[in-house]
C-alpha cells in the first residue's frame, strides 16, 4: 500500500462531509449522537468510527463485524494498532452497535470495486428503506470473507495511520519541533533530540481539532510489528471460563422463554392449535399463533418445549407435500435437459480460441451431483426481544445486525432509531446468521407478551428450517486431443448465487463454455460457508482429475501444465505437492488426492491422504497451502484453514439434507452427523504471503477438501465419486 | 409436580422449587444463572452441556435434576482454583488458542478435565474415547488434542509438587 489521498478517503465515504454520516472523524459536540454511547468520558475523543483514545492512553478499536470465532475482532484491531503504533497490551476491542453510522461501506466498496459483484445476500439486507444513504446503502454484514479484505485494508489501516498522523502533527505543534523528527512507539510519541516522550493521550484534544490528512503512507511490510504475527486473540479468555455471552445466554429481568414449531413443509401455514392437553399444567404457559408456526411461551425453555410437544397442531396441506428428494433431482435434470434442448442457458463464460478437428479428438463427459446442506451452527437459533415504552430492544448473535434492525423496524412499524440491536458472540455463523427469520419471529412473539422473551429453537427446528445450500447437478464435457491439453471445457449446471466467478477455472483451456439455468425449488436457499464455491470446487477439481486420468497423466503434473500461465497458482500447487511428498510411496490401501481452487481472493491447494480398510474410509492427513496475499493474524488464519477443512470434510463425508413429502427428513446430529475428534485427520497448513491483494480466510479452504478426498479415493480404489456425500457409496480396494 | 430440591453446585448450596424431572442443563442456565453450560442438541449427541456429577462427566441435557440430589455438580464456572487461577486445562486452551466461536468449549473443557482427573497419561485412543461425544462445529479437534496433552504435562507436574511439598 502506498500513498493514499484525501480524495480516496472521500471516495470511500470515510472522511469529511459525507463521511460524517457514517461517523468517521467525530469530535466532541458532533451531531452524530449515536456514537455518544461509546464515549464514556468527555475527555475521550473519538477520532473516527474505528477508534477511541482514552485519557489513560488506552486505545479502543471499534470493530464493525461480528465475532463468529474467526478472531476477526483481534485481527482488525491489530491492523489498526499496527499503523497507529499503539501498545497492543492497551488496545481494547468493542463491536460497533447496529447504527448506520457504522455501516460497512468498506465492504460495499470492496464488492463493487473488487473482482466480485454486489452479492445477493446483501441485497436483502439493504431492502429496508430506512437504511439507504443516497446511492450507497448501509450494511454491516460479516460474511463473504470480507472483514480483513475490505474493512481491514481499506478502513482499519487507514484509520490507524491517519490517527497517528494527527497525533504526530499535534505533537509537533505543541512541542514546536518539525514533525519529521517525531516518531511513535507503543502509544508514546518520542522526540529524541530533546529527549522528550509523551503518551498519545496528551495530544488527543489538539489532534481532534486538526483537519484530516490529505495524504498518508501506510507501513511497508518490513515495518509491520503486529500484522503477520499471532498475538493472543482477545476473544479467547471468556471462552474458556464460560463467561463469554452468546445470544442464547442473555438474561433479563422477568424474562420468559419461548420455543416453537414451524410448519414442517416450507410454505405451509398454520390452521389450528388444540391446547387442551396443556390446560392442566401448572405455571405460566401461553400459546402464540404465528402465520406458519406455533410458539409456546413459559417460565423456561424446557417447560415451553414440554408443553409445545403436547399441542395438537394442524398446518395446511399444499402442493409441495408430495415432493421427495428424487423429485427434486428429477426437476434439476429436467431443467438442464430443457435448457440444452432449447439452448436456453445463461452464459457465465464463453471462450472460443481454437478450432479443432472432431475426427482426431475425443470427447469425455461426466455428471456430478450434490445434496442440500444445513449449517448446523453449534449454538441453536435464538433471539431475545423486549418491547417496551415504544422501543424494541434485541439481543442476538447476528452476522447482519443492521439487517435485523431494519427488518424489525419494518415489521413493527417503528422508526429505526427506536430499534436497538445488541450483538452478542455468535456460536457459529457460517452464513446462517445473516438471515433475519428468527429475529422476526421473536419480535412477533414479544408483541404478545409484556416482558422480555427469549426465543430458542430446538436443534430439530434448526436442521429442518434452515436456509440451505442448494442441491445441484453439473454436467461436464471436454474435448481431448490425443496429446496435449484439453481443447474445450463445457460445464452446465443450475443456479447462480455468489460469487459470480465460482464456476470459472484457472486452467488454460482454449475453448470454454460455462452456463447455467434456473428452476424454482420450494426449499429456501441461503449462504453456506463458501456459497457457490462449496459445490463448484468439487465439480471442477473432480472433473479435471478425471481428465488427467483420461489422458493418463499424473494429476499434479497435469494441473501444473494447465497452470503454466498462472504463477501464483503454480507456487501454491508446487508447495502442496512438496510438503505432501507427492511422489513418495504409500502403504497398501492408501491413496493421495490433490485439488486447488481460488475463492474470495485466496488460493488454496490441498493434498489428502486416505486409506480404505475393510470398506471403511480413513482420512489420515491433509496438507493445505494457502496464498491469501498476506495472513494478518497468522495463527487465526491457520485456524480458519483447519476449520474450513473440517466443515467441508463433514459435508463431503456425511452432509445430506433430503426432502420427503415436502419436509426435511433429518432432525438432529444422529441423522445429520458431524465429524468428530476420532475421525479428524492430521492437518498441516502452510502460508504463502505473496503480497498480492488480500484474500479471505474463513471460507477458502472449504471448497477444496471434498475433491482432494474423492480424488484420493479414486487414487486408491479406482472409484470415482460423482455424487456427495461419500458415505452413500460402497468403497472397496 | 414441583418439589423443593437442595443442590450442591460448584460447592455452593442452592434450594429451588422445580419439577424433579427437569434436566440439569436448564436448571443451571435458567434457575441458577450459570450460562457457561450450553444447549446444543438436547438429546445427548453433542456434549455442549457436559458437567460433572460427583466428578463424572454427564450430559446435563438429558439428566433429570433428581439424579443430582445428594451429589455434587461441577460446571465450567467451578473449575478455576479457589484463588481464581485458571485450571491447567483452561490455560492450555488459551496457550493453544483453541476456541473459535467458543460455543462448544465449556463442554470440551469439562470432558477433558474429567479425562485428565482419571488418567494422567492419556493416549490418543484415550482422548478419542473421552472426547468423541463432544462436537465442535468449528473443527478445533486437533488443537483440543494438543491442549489435552499439554494440560496433562502441567497437571502431572502440579501433582508431583503437591506430593513433594
Ligand atoms: S445438549 Fe446435551 S449433549 Fe447436546
Ligand atoms: S469452537 Fe465453535 S463449535 Fe467448537
Short mmCIF file of C-alpha atoms and ligand atoms in Angstrom, two decimals, chain A residues 68-69 233 239 246 376-379 426-430 643, chain B residues 93 98-106 108 134-141 144, ligand 2:
data_model
loop_
_atom_site.label_atom_id
_atom_site.label_comp_id
_atom_site.label_asym_id
_atom_site.label_seq_id
_atom_site.Cartn_x
_atom_site.Cartn_y
_atom_site.Cartn_z
CA UNK A 68 -18.02 -15.73 14.94
CA UNK A 69 -14.86 -17.44 16.04
CA UNK A 233 -6.82 -13.41 20.46
CA UNK A 239 -14.43 -18.53 26.04
CA UNK A 246 -23.66 -15.67 23.38
CA UNK A 376 -25.98 -26.61 11.94
CA UNK A 377 -24.24 -23.88 13.89
CA UNK A 378 -23.26 -25.15 17.31
CA UNK A 379 -25.46 -22.60 19.07
CA UNK A 426 -22.09 -15.98 17.72
CA UNK A 427 -21.93 -19.69 18.42
CA UNK A 428 -21.06 -20.23 14.78
CA UNK A 429 -22.40 -18.31 11.80
CA UNK A 430 -21.34 -19.92 8.51
CA UNK A 643 -11.90 -25.08 10.49
CA UNK B 93 -6.88 -23.93 25.87
CA UNK B 98 -8.17 -23.45 20.77
CA UNK B 99 -11.59 -21.79 20.80
CA UNK B 100 -13.06 -20.36 17.67
CA UNK B 101 -16.71 -19.45 18.17
CA UNK B 102 -16.22 -20.96 21.62
CA UNK B 103 -19.72 -22.32 21.98
CA UNK B 104 -18.72 -25.98 22.37
CA UNK B 105 -15.70 -25.27 24.54
CA UNK B 106 -17.25 -25.40 28.01
CA UNK B 108 -14.99 -29.80 25.67
CA UNK B 134 -18.20 -33.57 22.03
CA UNK B 135 -18.90 -31.99 18.68
CA UNK B 136 -17.04 -28.88 17.62
CA UNK B 137 -18.66 -27.40 14.55
CA UNK B 138 -15.69 -25.04 14.14
CA UNK B 139 -13.39 -28.06 13.84
CA UNK B 140 -10.94 -27.35 16.66
CA UNK B 141 -10.33 -31.06 17.31
CA UNK B 144 -8.09 -29.87 21.55
S1 LIG C 2 -15.39 -23.58 18.82
FE1 LIG C 2 -17.20 -23.29 17.68
S2 LIG C 2 -18.21 -25.17 17.94
FE2 LIG C 2 -16.31 -25.51 18.87
#
